[in-house]
XYZ file of C-alpha atoms in Angstrom:
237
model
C 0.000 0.000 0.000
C 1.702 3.378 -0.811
C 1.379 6.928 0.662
C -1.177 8.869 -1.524
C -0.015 12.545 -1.279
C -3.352 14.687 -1.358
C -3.427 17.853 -3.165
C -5.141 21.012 -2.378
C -9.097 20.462 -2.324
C -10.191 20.948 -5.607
C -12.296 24.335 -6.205
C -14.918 22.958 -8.360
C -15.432 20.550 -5.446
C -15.466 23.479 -2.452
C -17.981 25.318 -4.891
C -20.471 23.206 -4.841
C -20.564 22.581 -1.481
C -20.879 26.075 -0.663
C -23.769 26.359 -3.089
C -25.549 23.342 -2.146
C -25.758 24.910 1.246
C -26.462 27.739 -0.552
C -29.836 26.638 -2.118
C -30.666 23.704 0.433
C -29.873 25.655 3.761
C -27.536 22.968 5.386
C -24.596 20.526 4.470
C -24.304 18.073 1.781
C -24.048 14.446 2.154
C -22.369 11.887 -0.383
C -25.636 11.075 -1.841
C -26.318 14.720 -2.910
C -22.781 14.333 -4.957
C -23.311 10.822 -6.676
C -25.210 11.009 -10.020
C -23.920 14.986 -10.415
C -21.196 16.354 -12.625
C -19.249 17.276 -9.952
C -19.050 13.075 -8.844
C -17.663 12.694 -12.292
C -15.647 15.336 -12.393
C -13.871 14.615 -8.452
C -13.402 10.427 -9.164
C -11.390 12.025 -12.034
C -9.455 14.161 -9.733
C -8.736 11.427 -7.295
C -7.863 8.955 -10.223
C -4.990 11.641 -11.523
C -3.810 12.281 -7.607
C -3.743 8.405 -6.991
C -2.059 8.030 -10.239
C -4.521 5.613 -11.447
C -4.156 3.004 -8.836
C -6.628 1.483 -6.191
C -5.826 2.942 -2.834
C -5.453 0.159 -1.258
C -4.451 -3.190 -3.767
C -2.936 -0.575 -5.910
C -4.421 -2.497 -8.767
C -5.207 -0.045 -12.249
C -8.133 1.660 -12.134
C -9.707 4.115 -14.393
C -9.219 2.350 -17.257
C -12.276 3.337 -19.288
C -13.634 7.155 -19.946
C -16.460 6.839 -17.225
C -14.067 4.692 -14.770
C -16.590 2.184 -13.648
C -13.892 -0.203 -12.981
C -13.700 1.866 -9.127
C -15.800 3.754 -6.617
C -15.008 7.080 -4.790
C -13.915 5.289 -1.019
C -14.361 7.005 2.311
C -11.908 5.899 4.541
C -13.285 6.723 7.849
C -16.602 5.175 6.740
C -19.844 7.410 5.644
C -22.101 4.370 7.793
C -20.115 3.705 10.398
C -20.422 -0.058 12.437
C -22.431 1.854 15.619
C -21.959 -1.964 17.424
C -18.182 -0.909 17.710
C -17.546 2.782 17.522
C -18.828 5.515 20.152
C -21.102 7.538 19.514
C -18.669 10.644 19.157
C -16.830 8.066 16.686
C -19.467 7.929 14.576
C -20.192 11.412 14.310
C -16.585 12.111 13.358
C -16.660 9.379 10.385
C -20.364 10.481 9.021
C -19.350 14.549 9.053
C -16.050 13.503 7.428
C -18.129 12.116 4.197
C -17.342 15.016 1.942
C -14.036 15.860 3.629
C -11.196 15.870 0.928
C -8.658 14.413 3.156
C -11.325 11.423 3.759
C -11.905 10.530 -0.212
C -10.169 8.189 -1.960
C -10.505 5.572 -4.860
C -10.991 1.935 -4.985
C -11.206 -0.434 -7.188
C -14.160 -2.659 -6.691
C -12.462 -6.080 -5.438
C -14.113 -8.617 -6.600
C -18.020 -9.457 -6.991
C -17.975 -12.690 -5.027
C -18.193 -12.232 -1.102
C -15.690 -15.180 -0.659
C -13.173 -12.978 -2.694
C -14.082 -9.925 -2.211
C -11.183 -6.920 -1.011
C -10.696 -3.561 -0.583
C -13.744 -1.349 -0.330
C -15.816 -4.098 -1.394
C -14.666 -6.243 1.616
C -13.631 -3.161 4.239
C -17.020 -2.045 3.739
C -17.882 0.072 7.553
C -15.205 -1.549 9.398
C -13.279 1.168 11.030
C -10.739 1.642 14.155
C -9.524 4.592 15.249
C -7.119 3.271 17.131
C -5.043 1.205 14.517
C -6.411 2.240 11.005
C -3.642 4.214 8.841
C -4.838 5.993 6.073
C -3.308 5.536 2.601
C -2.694 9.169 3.386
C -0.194 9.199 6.052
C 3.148 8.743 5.295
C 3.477 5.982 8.395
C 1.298 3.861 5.423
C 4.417 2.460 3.514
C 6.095 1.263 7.492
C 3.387 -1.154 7.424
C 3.528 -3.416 4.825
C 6.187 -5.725 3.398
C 6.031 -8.395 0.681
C 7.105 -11.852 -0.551
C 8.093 -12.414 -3.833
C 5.145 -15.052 -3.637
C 2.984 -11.836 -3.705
C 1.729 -11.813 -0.207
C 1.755 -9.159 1.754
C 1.915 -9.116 5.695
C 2.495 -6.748 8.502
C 6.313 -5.803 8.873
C 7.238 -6.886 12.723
C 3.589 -8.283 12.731
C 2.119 -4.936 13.505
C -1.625 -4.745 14.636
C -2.320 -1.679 12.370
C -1.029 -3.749 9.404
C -2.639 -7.123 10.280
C -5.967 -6.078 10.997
C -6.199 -3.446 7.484
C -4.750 -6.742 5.087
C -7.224 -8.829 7.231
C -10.493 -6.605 7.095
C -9.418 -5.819 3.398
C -8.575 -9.273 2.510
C -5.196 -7.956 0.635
C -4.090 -11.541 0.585
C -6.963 -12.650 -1.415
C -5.436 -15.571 -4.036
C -6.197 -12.965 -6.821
C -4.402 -10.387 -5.596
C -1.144 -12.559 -4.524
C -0.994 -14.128 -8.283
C -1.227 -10.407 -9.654
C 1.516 -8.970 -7.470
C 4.085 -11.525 -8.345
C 2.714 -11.646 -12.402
C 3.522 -7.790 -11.908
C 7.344 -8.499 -10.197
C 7.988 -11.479 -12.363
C 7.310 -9.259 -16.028
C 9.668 -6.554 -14.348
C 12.386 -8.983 -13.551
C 12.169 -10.462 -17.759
C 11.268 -6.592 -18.450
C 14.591 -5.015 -16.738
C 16.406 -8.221 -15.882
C 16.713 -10.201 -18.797
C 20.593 -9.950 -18.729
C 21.031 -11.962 -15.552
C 24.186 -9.996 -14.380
C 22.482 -7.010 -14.007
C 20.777 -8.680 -11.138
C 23.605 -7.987 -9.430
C 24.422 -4.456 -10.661
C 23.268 -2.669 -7.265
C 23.415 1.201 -9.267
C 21.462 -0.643 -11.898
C 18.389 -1.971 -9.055
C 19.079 1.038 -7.479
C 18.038 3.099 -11.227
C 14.847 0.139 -11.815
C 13.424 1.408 -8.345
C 13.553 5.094 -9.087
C 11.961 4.507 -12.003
C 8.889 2.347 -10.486
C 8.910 5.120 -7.691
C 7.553 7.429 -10.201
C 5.046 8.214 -12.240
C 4.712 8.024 -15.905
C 2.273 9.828 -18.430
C 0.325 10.530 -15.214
C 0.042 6.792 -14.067
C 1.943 4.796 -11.546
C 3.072 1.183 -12.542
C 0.317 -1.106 -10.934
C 1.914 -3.087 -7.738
C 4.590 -1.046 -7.680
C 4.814 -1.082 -3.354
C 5.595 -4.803 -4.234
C 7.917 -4.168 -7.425
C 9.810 -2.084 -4.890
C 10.125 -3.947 -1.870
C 10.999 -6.879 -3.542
C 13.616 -4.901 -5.659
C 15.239 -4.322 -2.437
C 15.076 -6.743 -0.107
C 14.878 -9.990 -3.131
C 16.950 -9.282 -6.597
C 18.850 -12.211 -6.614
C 18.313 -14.364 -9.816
C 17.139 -17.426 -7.146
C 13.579 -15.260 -6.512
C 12.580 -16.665 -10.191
């Protein structure tokens, strides 16, 4: 999972806040934005400041003009679970609904329950107490990976086991697609096996996954990375 910088709220988005309150006479709630111009018009904003990747799998999204391969994700849920939050909690998560620094994008997991992940399988879970958002830098001390494609809590951390857990990051789909993704850059990049052990060489390969390119980062790349650093011996194949 890697740290989503947020940008400035967008001023188309402030705007119509202020004039729904404008017209209506009190604040606006997610379902006033969906079906609006404005919904189109922020999942776009979110795609380009996510760099078209899931906020949490970090699979591609946005790969169609109307990007109904994800959904506009609140992290600090919009219905939070009342049978585990105080009542203060929940106040905090369902007036945070159309707060910038709460919106995010996810894809849309998987349609079956028994695979289901990210948004689609977080759902209203919430925890204040160990939930990191994508948008804290503290988000890429979580996580490591294998070069299996699993992911798990570095130093078994409880704010890292319980997100993969309640997001089911681990799901078999997910695994095979991180290590596809690490396996193409190794024939990709690697295909002379000495420069597997050409450290300015690895060192150049993970700059280059760092970043973004034509306004899109590589899908995986957390995983690309990490295992660029800690696994680029020629035995990981």
């Amino acid at each position: 999972m890697r740290y989503i910088q947020k940008k400035a709220e967008p001023e188309f988005f402030k705007i119509w806040k202020q004039d729904f309150c404008q017209v209506y006479g009190n604040q606006p709630k997610y379902d006033d934005l969906k079906g609006t111009s404005t919904y189109v018009s922020l999942k776009k904003s979110l795609l380009e400041e996510q760099g078209y990747l899931c906020c949490y799998c970090e699979k591609r999204i946005g790969t169609n003009m109307y990007a109904t391969d994800c959904d506009i994700e609140h992290f600090m849920p919009r219905h939070p679970d009342k049978r585990y939050l105080t009542a203060v909690e929940c106040a905090v998560c369902e007036n945070a609904q159309l707060d910038y620094q709460n919106i995010m994008v996810s894809c849309k997991g998987e349609p079956q329950d028994w695979i289901a992940h990210c948004n689609h399988k977080k759902d209203n879970w919430f925890d204040f107490k160990t939930c990191i958002a994508p948008t804290d830098k503290k988000i890429e001390e979580l996580f490591g990976y294998s070069i299996d494609g699993k992911i798990y809590p570095i130093d078994g951390n409880q704010s890292g086991r319980e997100m993969q857990e309640h997001m089911n990051l681990n799901s078999d789909i997910l695994k095979r697609q991180r290590r596809e993704a690490y396996i193409t850059v190794l024939e990709l990049e690697f295909d002379d096996e000495e420069l597997l052990d050409d450290i300015v060489y690895i060192n150049e390969t993970i700059q280059e996954y760092r970043g973004m390119h034509q306004g899109k980062y590589y899908p995986f790349c957390s995983m690309i990375i990490y295992c660029l650093e800690h696994f680029f011996k020629k035995e990981v194949l």
